[in-house]
Amino acid sequence: MRRVLALTLGLVLLAGCSEPSSAPLGEPEPGTLRILAGSELADMQPVLDEAARATGVTVKFTFTGTLEGAEALANGSVDGKYDAVWFSSNRYPAGIPEAAKRLGNQVKIMSSPVVLGLASSVVRRLGWAGKPVSWGEIAAQAGKKAFSYGMTDPSASNSGFSALVGVASALAGAGNAIDARQIASVTPQLTQFFSAQALSAGSSGWLSDAYTRRATGQDPGQKVDGLINYESVLLSANASGKLPEPLTLVYPSDGVVTADYPLTLLADAGSDARSAHQRLTDYLRTPDVQKRIMETTQRRPVVPGVALGPQFAAHDLVELPFPATQQAVDALLSAYFDKIRRPSRTLYVLDTSGSMKGDRIDSLRTALVGLTGADTSLAGRFRRFRSREEVTMLPFNTGPSRASTFTVPEQDPSAELARIKAFAEGLSAGGGTAIYDSLAEAYRVLEPLAARDPDRFTSIVLMTDGENANGSSLADFQAAFGGLPAAMKQVPVFTVLFGEGSGDELTQVAGMSGGKVFDARKVQLSSVFQEIRGYQ
């Protein structure tokens, strides 16, 4: 059990992204580093292009999600396929035997603390401008709903987990890494703090984009007052010029958790890769390049003597300790999902048309059954249906079927999860494809549920393997969408491309609702359904 928990810990902390993994990048090449990385590092490409000209070292990224990337490191599937990994932190993989033995030379390239960014007018209203503010004060105001914020899912993104660790450690006030006993003692304050969370996401980049779209009225989602995210993401949002008012960054006086981005050579890398890693890291740590990284990505330099830009807080930041035991991490995440966080409500609109017969309907059944806890993989343990969650299934073919709603209890959820599993296993394929009649029905089903219990993260997941063939058209649905109550317009639709589904139409549906498109045409549907969980 200790081994499983240790590996789980590493999975949570490795990277701050949630995009599906792409294929490994071929055989070793002289002068090339094949790097498995978090997708947030895509913003380093201009610097790496310059590095290639200066050093002769070309970087080929494969971007991966948090859980997938860490599992690949721990189970050895990186062996011979990559030369290095580059995630936001190596703190805990270094303590996991399966992962640690594959980690070679580690060189820190840049850093970014996880902090709170609030619209400047909100900071002034709270009286925090220019004053030290503790996590306890932030939690107290959050409990009063004095402001709202967005944060990434701590099982999917390092920024979310760092925020959870930071506020829990600070509230415990022990000065040491928080343990399982202390987590129980601060649960009421954590519940206060997370009652103000109004937006969730599986990646830091999407969270920032969603905040900007909502702030500028580009999508109908509920506007929030700020974000808990990497300092670099918040500063980049300010620098974009897209926000109606800038974010003021609040650096809690009792401490933060910082990502340090070590570019890590794998232990089995060949001599050419070792030479390339040395040349590249030496170049990236030169003062001029550290300044270029700071200007390009808004991350802090790690080389002494490189002056911070004026956008950064000049004072030294207190670094909070991470949990020292696997039991503490498990307790913290369990408390977050099962007791502290606002519960979710998700309605699944599921294509069961004739084109789904065979492997496709089997894939759908497997994906849903996996979310009931049947998927015992490391990712599956975190992406199951959670205590207190409300789940509605709405299959459709020529028209929408009758919706079935399940509520997972906090105590002994096994019976309700078994009911969901039985429902999923009973899905069968046949008939036509009425996408938009079924989506309209989803809103009709959700409206009374949301009115009865509005304090939930509510979303719709629409999965189809084909184009609309029956009933209302996309234009009909778009016209009807304008007449929905405001609360229903704010429900994001996460669309899943599968089979021959129309990418253009599903992109429009996701865009008009403030949702996101997920592509399951080249990856397993179960992995996409797990990925969506980070946004619910």
Coordinates of C-alpha atoms in Angstrom, one line a residue:
M1 CA 0.0 0.0 0.0
R2 CA 2.8 2.4 0.8
R3 CA 4.3 1.8 -2.6
V4 CA 1.0 2.6 -4.3
L5 CA 0.6 5.8 -2.3
A6 CA 4.1 6.9 -3.0
L7 CA 3.7 6.5 -6.7
T8 CA 0.3 8.2 -6.5
L9 CA 2.0 11.2 -4.8
G10 CA 4.5 11.5 -7.6
L11 CA 1.7 11.4 -10.2
V12 CA -0.1 14.3 -8.6
L13 CA 2.9 16.6 -8.5
L14 CA 4.8 16.1 -11.7
A15 CA 3.2 18.5 -14.2
G16 CA 0.7 21.2 -14.6
C17 CA -1.1 20.1 -17.7
S18 CA -3.8 17.7 -18.8
E19 CA -3.4 17.3 -22.5
P20 CA -3.3 13.7 -24.0
S21 CA 0.1 12.2 -24.6
S22 CA 1.4 12.2 -28.1
A23 CA 3.5 9.4 -29.6
P24 CA 7.2 9.0 -28.6
L25 CA 9.6 10.6 -30.9
G26 CA 11.6 7.9 -32.7
E27 CA 15.1 6.8 -32.4
P28 CA 18.0 8.8 -30.8
E29 CA 19.5 11.4 -33.0
P30 CA 22.8 13.2 -32.6
G31 CA 22.3 16.7 -31.3
T32 CA 18.6 16.1 -30.4
L33 CA 17.0 15.8 -27.0
R34 CA 13.7 13.9 -26.9
I35 CA 11.9 15.3 -23.9
L36 CA 8.7 14.2 -22.2
A37 CA 7.2 17.4 -20.8
G38 CA 4.2 19.2 -19.4
S39 CA 2.4 21.1 -22.1
E40 CA 2.8 24.4 -20.2
L41 CA 6.4 24.3 -21.5
A42 CA 5.3 25.0 -25.1
D43 CA 5.9 28.7 -24.3
M44 CA 9.6 27.9 -24.1
Q45 CA 9.7 27.2 -27.9
P46 CA 11.1 30.6 -28.9
V47 CA 13.9 30.3 -26.4
L48 CA 14.6 26.7 -27.5
D49 CA 14.7 27.8 -31.2
E50 CA 17.4 30.3 -30.3
A51 CA 19.2 27.6 -28.2
A52 CA 19.3 25.3 -31.2
R53 CA 21.1 27.9 -33.2
A54 CA 23.5 28.7 -30.4
T55 CA 24.3 25.2 -29.2
G56 CA 23.4 22.8 -32.0
V57 CA 20.9 21.1 -29.7
T58 CA 17.4 20.6 -31.0
V59 CA 14.6 19.8 -28.5
K60 CA 11.7 17.6 -29.6
F61 CA 8.9 17.7 -27.1
T62 CA 6.2 15.1 -26.5
F63 CA 3.6 16.7 -24.3
T64 CA 1.8 14.6 -21.7
G65 CA -0.7 14.9 -18.9
T66 CA 0.2 14.8 -15.2
L67 CA -0.8 11.3 -14.4
E68 CA 0.2 9.8 -17.7
G69 CA 3.7 11.3 -17.7
A70 CA 4.5 10.3 -14.2
E71 CA 3.2 6.8 -14.7
A72 CA 5.4 6.5 -17.9
L73 CA 8.4 7.5 -15.8
A74 CA 7.6 5.1 -13.0
N75 CA 6.7 2.0 -15.1
G76 CA 9.6 2.3 -17.5
S77 CA 7.7 3.1 -20.7
V78 CA 10.1 6.1 -21.1
D79 CA 13.1 3.8 -21.4
G80 CA 14.8 4.1 -24.7
K81 CA 12.1 6.4 -26.1
Y82 CA 13.1 9.7 -24.4
D83 CA 16.3 11.3 -23.3
A84 CA 14.9 13.6 -20.6
V85 CA 11.8 14.7 -18.7
W86 CA 10.9 18.3 -18.0
F87 CA 8.1 18.8 -15.5
S88 CA 7.3 21.5 -13.0
S89 CA 8.8 19.6 -10.0
N90 CA 10.8 16.5 -9.2
R91 CA 10.4 16.7 -5.4
Y92 CA 8.5 13.5 -5.0
P93 CA 9.5 11.4 -7.9
A94 CA 13.0 11.5 -6.5
G95 CA 11.6 9.6 -3.4
I96 CA 9.8 6.9 -5.4
P97 CA 12.1 4.0 -6.2
E98 CA 10.4 3.2 -9.5
A99 CA 10.8 6.8 -10.7
A100 CA 14.0 7.8 -8.9
K101 CA 16.1 5.1 -10.5
R102 CA 15.3 6.7 -13.9
L103 CA 16.2 10.2 -13.0
G104 CA 19.7 11.4 -13.9
N105 CA 21.2 14.8 -13.8
Q106 CA 18.7 17.5 -12.8
V107 CA 19.2 21.1 -13.6
K108 CA 16.8 23.8 -12.4
I109 CA 16.0 26.3 -15.2
M110 CA 13.4 28.7 -13.9
S111 CA 10.8 29.0 -11.1
S112 CA 7.2 30.2 -10.5
P113 CA 5.3 30.3 -7.2
V114 CA 1.6 29.5 -7.0
V115 CA -0.2 32.6 -5.7
L116 CA -3.6 34.3 -5.7
G117 CA -4.4 36.9 -8.4
L118 CA -7.5 39.0 -7.9
A119 CA -8.9 41.9 -10.0
S120 CA -7.4 45.0 -8.7
S121 CA -10.7 46.6 -7.7
V122 CA -11.5 43.5 -5.6
V123 CA -8.1 43.8 -3.8
R124 CA -8.9 47.4 -3.0
R125 CA -12.4 46.5 -1.8
L126 CA -11.0 43.9 0.5
G127 CA -8.4 46.4 1.9
W128 CA -5.5 44.2 0.9
A129 CA -3.7 46.6 -1.4
G130 CA 0.0 47.0 -0.3
K131 CA -0.6 45.0 2.9
P132 CA 0.6 41.5 4.1
V133 CA -2.2 39.0 3.9
S134 CA -2.2 35.5 5.3
W135 CA -3.8 32.3 4.0
G136 CA -6.0 32.5 7.1
E137 CA -7.3 35.9 6.2
I138 CA -7.9 34.8 2.6
A139 CA -9.8 31.7 3.8
A140 CA -12.0 33.9 6.1
Q141 CA -13.0 36.3 3.3
A142 CA -13.6 33.3 1.0
G143 CA -15.9 31.8 3.5
K144 CA -17.9 35.0 3.5
K145 CA -18.1 34.8 -0.3
A146 CA -16.3 38.2 -0.4
F147 CA -14.7 37.1 -3.6
S148 CA -14.7 34.1 -6.0
Y149 CA -11.8 32.4 -7.8
G150 CA -10.8 29.6 -10.2
M151 CA -8.3 26.9 -9.5
T152 CA -7.1 23.8 -11.3
D153 CA -8.0 20.3 -10.1
P154 CA -5.2 19.2 -7.6
S155 CA -5.3 15.6 -9.0
A156 CA -4.6 16.9 -12.5
S157 CA -2.4 19.9 -12.2
N158 CA 0.6 20.9 -10.1
S159 CA -0.7 24.4 -9.6
G160 CA -3.9 23.1 -8.0
F161 CA -2.1 20.7 -5.8
S162 CA 0.4 23.3 -4.8
A163 CA -2.4 25.7 -3.8
L164 CA -4.1 22.9 -1.8
V165 CA -0.8 22.1 0.0
G166 CA 0.0 25.8 0.6
V167 CA -3.3 26.8 2.2
A168 CA -3.5 23.5 4.2
S169 CA 0.0 23.8 5.5
A170 CA -0.4 27.5 6.4
L171 CA -3.7 27.0 8.2
A172 CA -2.2 24.1 10.2
G173 CA 0.5 26.5 11.3
A174 CA 2.9 23.9 12.5
G175 CA 6.0 25.1 10.6
N176 CA 6.5 21.5 9.4
A177 CA 5.0 19.5 6.6
I178 CA 1.3 18.8 7.2
D179 CA 0.3 15.4 8.4
A180 CA -3.0 13.4 8.3
R181 CA -4.0 14.4 11.8
Q182 CA -3.5 18.1 11.1
I183 CA -5.6 17.8 7.9
A184 CA -8.6 16.8 9.9
S185 CA -8.1 19.7 12.2
V186 CA -8.1 22.3 9.4
T187 CA -10.9 20.8 7.3
P188 CA -13.5 23.4 8.5
Q189 CA -11.2 26.3 7.4
L190 CA -10.4 24.5 4.1
T191 CA -14.1 24.1 3.5
Q192 CA -14.5 27.9 4.0
F193 CA -11.7 28.6 1.6
F194 CA -12.9 26.3 -1.2
S195 CA -16.5 27.5 -0.9
A196 CA -15.5 30.5 -2.9
Q197 CA -14.1 28.4 -5.8
A198 CA -16.3 29.0 -8.8
L199 CA -14.2 27.6 -11.7
S200 CA -12.3 24.4 -12.0
A201 CA -10.0 23.2 -14.8
G202 CA -7.6 20.4 -15.7
S203 CA -4.8 22.7 -16.8
S204 CA -3.4 26.1 -15.8
G205 CA -3.5 27.5 -19.3
W206 CA -7.2 26.7 -20.0
L207 CA -8.1 28.1 -16.5
S208 CA -6.4 31.4 -17.4
D209 CA -8.1 31.5 -20.9
A210 CA -11.5 30.7 -19.3
Y211 CA -11.0 33.5 -16.8
T212 CA -10.2 36.0 -19.6
R213 CA -13.1 34.9 -21.8
R214 CA -15.6 35.3 -18.9
A215 CA -14.1 38.6 -17.8
T216 CA -14.5 40.0 -21.3
G217 CA -18.0 38.5 -21.9
Q218 CA -16.8 36.2 -24.7
D219 CA -18.6 33.2 -23.1
P220 CA -21.6 33.1 -20.8
G221 CA -19.9 31.3 -17.9
Q222 CA -20.1 32.8 -14.4
K223 CA -17.5 35.5 -14.0
V224 CA -15.0 35.1 -11.2
D225 CA -12.9 37.6 -9.3
G226 CA -9.5 35.9 -9.7
L227 CA -7.4 32.8 -10.0
I228 CA -5.0 30.7 -7.9
N229 CA -2.3 29.8 -10.4
Y230 CA 1.3 30.1 -11.3
E231 CA 2.7 33.6 -10.9
S232 CA 3.8 33.3 -14.5
V233 CA 0.3 32.5 -15.8
L234 CA -1.1 35.5 -13.9
L235 CA 1.6 37.9 -15.1
S236 CA 1.1 36.6 -18.7
A237 CA -2.6 37.3 -18.4
N238 CA -1.8 40.9 -17.3
A239 CA 0.7 41.3 -20.1
S240 CA -1.7 40.1 -22.8
G241 CA -3.7 43.3 -22.6
K242 CA -7.0 41.3 -22.8
L243 CA -8.2 41.8 -19.3
P244 CA -10.7 44.6 -18.5
E245 CA -8.7 45.3 -15.4
P246 CA -5.3 43.8 -14.3
L247 CA -4.9 41.2 -11.7
T248 CA -3.1 42.2 -8.5
L249 CA -1.0 39.3 -7.2
V250 CA -1.4 38.5 -3.5
Y251 CA 1.6 36.7 -2.1
P252 CA 0.4 35.1 1.2
S253 CA 2.7 36.3 4.0
D254 CA 2.8 32.8 5.6
G255 CA 4.2 31.2 2.4
V256 CA 3.8 29.7 -1.0
V257 CA 4.8 26.5 -2.9
T258 CA 7.1 27.0 -5.9
A259 CA 7.6 25.1 -9.1
D260 CA 11.3 24.9 -10.1
Y261 CA 11.2 23.2 -13.5
P262 CA 14.2 20.9 -13.5
L263 CA 15.4 19.7 -16.9
T264 CA 16.2 16.1 -16.0
L265 CA 18.3 13.7 -18.0
L266 CA 17.1 10.1 -17.8
A267 CA 19.6 7.7 -16.2
D268 CA 19.8 5.5 -19.3
A269 CA 20.5 8.3 -21.7
G270 CA 23.4 7.8 -24.1
S271 CA 26.6 9.8 -24.3
D272 CA 25.3 12.1 -27.1
A273 CA 22.2 12.9 -25.1
R274 CA 24.3 13.6 -22.0
S275 CA 26.4 16.0 -24.0
A276 CA 23.4 17.7 -25.5
H277 CA 21.8 18.0 -22.1
Q278 CA 24.9 19.6 -20.7
R279 CA 25.2 22.1 -23.6
L280 CA 21.6 23.1 -23.4
T281 CA 21.3 23.5 -19.7
D282 CA 24.5 25.5 -19.6
Y283 CA 23.1 27.8 -22.3
L284 CA 19.7 28.2 -20.6
R285 CA 21.4 29.2 -17.3
T286 CA 23.5 32.0 -18.8
P287 CA 22.4 35.4 -17.5
D288 CA 21.2 36.7 -20.8
V289 CA 19.1 33.6 -21.5
Q290 CA 17.7 33.6 -18.0
K291 CA 16.6 37.2 -18.7
R292 CA 15.1 36.1 -22.0
I293 CA 13.2 33.3 -20.3
M294 CA 11.8 35.7 -17.8
E295 CA 10.7 38.1 -20.5
T296 CA 9.2 35.3 -22.7
T297 CA 7.5 33.1 -20.1
Q298 CA 7.1 35.4 -17.0
R299 CA 9.0 32.8 -14.9
R300 CA 11.7 33.8 -12.4
P301 CA 15.4 33.3 -13.1
V302 CA 17.2 30.7 -10.9
V303 CA 20.7 32.0 -11.5
P304 CA 21.9 34.5 -8.9
G305 CA 22.6 38.0 -10.0
V306 CA 19.8 38.2 -12.7
A307 CA 17.6 41.1 -11.7
L308 CA 13.9 40.5 -11.5
G309 CA 11.7 42.5 -13.8
P310 CA 9.4 45.2 -12.3
Q311 CA 6.4 42.9 -12.6
F312 CA 7.6 40.6 -9.9
A313 CA 7.2 41.0 -6.2
A314 CA 10.6 42.1 -5.0
H315 CA 10.5 40.6 -1.5
D316 CA 11.7 37.1 -0.6
L317 CA 9.0 34.5 -0.6
V318 CA 8.5 32.0 2.3
E319 CA 8.6 28.4 0.9
L320 CA 6.0 26.1 2.5
P321 CA 6.9 22.5 3.1
F322 CA 5.3 19.7 1.1
P323 CA 3.6 16.8 3.0
A324 CA 6.3 14.4 4.3
T325 CA 4.3 11.2 4.1
Q326 CA 2.2 9.4 1.5
Q327 CA -0.5 9.1 4.1
A328 CA -0.7 12.9 4.4
V329 CA -1.0 13.3 0.7
D330 CA -3.7 10.7 0.5
A331 CA -5.6 12.2 3.4
L332 CA -5.4 15.7 1.9
L333 CA -6.7 14.7 -1.6
S334 CA -9.4 12.5 -0.1
A335 CA -10.6 15.3 2.2
Y336 CA -10.6 17.8 -0.8
F337 CA -12.7 15.6 -3.1
D338 CA -15.0 13.9 -0.6
K339 CA -15.5 16.6 2.1
I340 CA -14.1 20.0 1.3
R341 CA -14.7 20.9 -2.3
R342 CA -18.0 22.0 -3.6
P343 CA -19.6 18.8 -5.1
S344 CA -20.1 18.3 -8.8
R345 CA -23.2 17.7 -11.0
T346 CA -22.5 16.2 -14.5
L347 CA -25.0 15.2 -17.1
Y348 CA -23.6 12.9 -19.8
V349 CA -25.3 13.0 -23.2
L350 CA -24.3 9.7 -24.8
D351 CA -24.5 8.7 -28.4
T352 CA -26.0 5.1 -28.6
S353 CA -26.9 5.3 -32.3
G354 CA -26.4 2.4 -34.7
S355 CA -23.0 3.5 -35.7
M356 CA -21.8 2.9 -32.1
K357 CA -22.3 -0.9 -32.5
G358 CA -19.4 -3.1 -31.8
D359 CA -16.1 -1.8 -30.4
R360 CA -17.5 1.8 -30.0
I361 CA -20.3 1.0 -27.6
D362 CA -17.9 -1.3 -25.8
S363 CA -15.5 1.6 -25.4
L364 CA -18.3 3.8 -24.0
R365 CA -19.3 1.1 -21.5
T366 CA -15.7 0.7 -20.4
A367 CA -15.1 4.4 -20.0
L368 CA -18.2 4.9 -17.8
V369 CA -17.7 1.7 -15.8
G370 CA -14.1 2.9 -15.2
L371 CA -15.4 6.0 -13.5
T372 CA -17.3 3.9 -11.0
G373 CA -14.0 2.7 -9.5
A374 CA -13.6 -0.4 -11.8
D375 CA -10.5 1.2 -13.3
T376 CA -7.8 0.5 -10.7
S377 CA -5.0 2.2 -12.6
L378 CA -3.3 5.1 -10.8
A379 CA -5.1 7.6 -12.9
G380 CA -8.4 5.8 -12.4
R381 CA -8.2 6.1 -8.7
F382 CA -8.4 9.8 -8.8
R383 CA -10.8 10.2 -11.8
R384 CA -13.7 8.2 -10.4
F385 CA -17.1 9.5 -9.5
R386 CA -16.7 11.2 -6.1
S387 CA -18.6 11.3 -2.9
R388 CA -21.5 13.8 -2.9
E389 CA -21.5 13.9 -6.8
E390 CA -24.7 14.0 -8.8
V391 CA -24.4 12.1 -12.1
T392 CA -27.1 12.0 -14.8
M393 CA -27.0 9.7 -17.8
L394 CA -28.9 10.7 -21.0
P395 CA -28.4 8.2 -23.8
F396 CA -29.7 9.1 -27.3
N397 CA -30.2 7.8 -30.8
T398 CA -33.1 8.8 -33.0
G399 CA -34.2 10.9 -30.0
P400 CA -33.2 11.4 -26.4
S401 CA -33.9 8.5 -24.0
R402 CA -35.2 8.9 -20.4
A403 CA -32.6 10.5 -18.2
S404 CA -31.4 8.6 -15.1
T405 CA -29.9 10.5 -12.1
F406 CA -27.6 9.1 -9.4
T407 CA -26.3 10.8 -6.3
V408 CA -23.2 9.3 -4.8
P409 CA -23.4 9.5 -1.0
E410 CA -20.6 10.6 1.2
Q411 CA -20.9 7.5 3.4
D412 CA -20.6 4.1 1.7
P413 CA -20.9 5.1 -1.9
S414 CA -20.5 1.5 -3.2
A415 CA -24.2 0.7 -3.7
E416 CA -24.9 3.9 -5.9
L417 CA -21.7 3.3 -7.8
A418 CA -22.8 -0.2 -8.5
R419 CA -26.1 1.2 -9.9
I420 CA -24.2 3.5 -12.3
K421 CA -22.0 0.6 -13.3
A422 CA -25.1 -1.6 -14.1
F423 CA -26.6 1.3 -16.1
A424 CA -23.4 1.7 -18.2
E425 CA -23.1 -2.0 -18.8
G426 CA -26.7 -2.0 -20.1
L427 CA -26.2 0.5 -22.9
S428 CA -26.9 -0.8 -26.3
A429 CA -26.5 0.7 -29.8
G430 CA -29.2 1.2 -32.5
G431 CA -31.2 3.9 -34.3
G432 CA -30.3 7.4 -35.6
T433 CA -28.5 10.4 -34.3
A434 CA -30.4 13.3 -32.8
I435 CA -27.6 15.4 -31.2
Y436 CA -29.3 18.7 -30.7
D437 CA -32.7 17.4 -29.6
S438 CA -30.8 15.4 -27.0
L439 CA -28.7 18.4 -25.9
A440 CA -31.8 20.5 -25.5
E441 CA -33.3 17.8 -23.4
A442 CA -30.2 17.8 -21.2
Y443 CA -30.8 21.5 -20.4
R444 CA -34.5 20.7 -19.6
V445 CA -33.4 17.9 -17.2
L446 CA -30.7 20.1 -15.5
E447 CA -32.8 23.2 -14.9
P448 CA -34.9 21.8 -12.0
L449 CA -31.9 19.9 -10.5
A450 CA -29.9 23.1 -10.5
A451 CA -32.7 25.2 -9.1
R452 CA -33.1 22.7 -6.2
D453 CA -29.4 22.6 -5.4
P454 CA -27.5 25.4 -7.0
D455 CA -24.2 25.2 -5.1
R456 CA -22.5 22.6 -7.4
F457 CA -20.0 22.6 -10.2
T458 CA -22.4 21.8 -13.0
S459 CA -21.4 20.7 -16.5
I460 CA -22.6 18.7 -19.5
V461 CA -20.5 16.1 -21.4
L462 CA -21.7 15.5 -25.0
M463 CA -20.2 12.4 -26.7
T464 CA -21.1 11.5 -30.3
D465 CA -19.4 9.4 -33.0
G466 CA -21.3 10.9 -35.9
E467 CA -23.1 13.9 -37.5
N468 CA -26.6 15.0 -36.6
A469 CA -29.1 13.1 -38.7
N470 CA -32.4 13.5 -36.8
G471 CA -34.5 16.3 -35.3
S472 CA -33.2 19.8 -34.7
S473 CA -30.2 21.3 -36.4
L474 CA -27.3 23.2 -34.9
A475 CA -28.9 26.4 -36.0
D476 CA -32.1 25.4 -34.2
F477 CA -30.2 24.7 -31.1
Q478 CA -28.2 28.0 -31.3
A479 CA -31.5 29.9 -31.6
A480 CA -33.0 28.1 -28.6
F481 CA -29.8 28.6 -26.5
G482 CA -30.4 32.3 -26.5
G483 CA -33.7 31.8 -24.8
L484 CA -32.3 29.7 -21.9
P485 CA -32.3 31.0 -18.4
A486 CA -29.1 32.8 -17.4
A487 CA -28.1 30.0 -15.0
M488 CA -28.4 27.4 -17.8
K489 CA -26.3 29.4 -20.2
Q490 CA -23.5 29.3 -17.7
V491 CA -23.3 25.5 -17.8
P492 CA -20.3 24.5 -19.9
V493 CA -20.6 21.7 -22.4
F494 CA -17.5 19.5 -22.8
T495 CA -17.8 17.9 -26.2
V496 CA -16.1 14.7 -27.1
L497 CA -15.1 13.9 -30.7
F498 CA -15.4 10.2 -31.4
G499 CA -15.5 8.3 -34.7
E500 CA -16.8 10.5 -37.4
G501 CA -18.2 13.2 -35.1
S502 CA -18.3 16.7 -36.7
G503 CA -15.4 18.6 -35.2
D504 CA -16.7 22.0 -36.5
E505 CA -20.1 21.7 -34.9
L506 CA -18.9 20.3 -31.6
T507 CA -16.4 23.1 -31.4
Q508 CA -19.1 25.6 -31.9
V509 CA -21.2 24.0 -29.2
A510 CA -18.3 24.0 -26.7
G511 CA -17.4 27.6 -27.6
M512 CA -20.9 29.0 -27.2
S513 CA -21.2 27.4 -23.7
G514 CA -17.8 28.2 -22.4
G515 CA -16.7 24.5 -22.6
K516 CA -13.9 22.7 -24.2
V517 CA -13.5 20.1 -27.0
F518 CA -11.8 16.8 -26.3
D519 CA -10.6 14.5 -29.1
A520 CA -11.1 10.8 -28.6
R521 CA -10.6 9.8 -32.2
K522 CA -7.0 8.6 -31.7
V523 CA -6.8 7.8 -28.0
Q524 CA -8.9 5.7 -25.7
L525 CA -12.3 7.1 -24.8
S526 CA -11.7 6.1 -21.2
S527 CA -8.6 8.3 -21.0
V528 CA -10.6 11.3 -22.4
F529 CA -13.4 10.8 -19.9
Q530 CA -10.8 10.8 -17.1
E531 CA -9.3 14.0 -18.5
I532 CA -12.6 15.7 -18.5
R533 CA -13.0 15.0 -14.8
G534 CA -10.4 17.7 -14.1
Y535 CA -12.8 20.3 -15.4
Q536 CA -15.8 19.3 -13.4

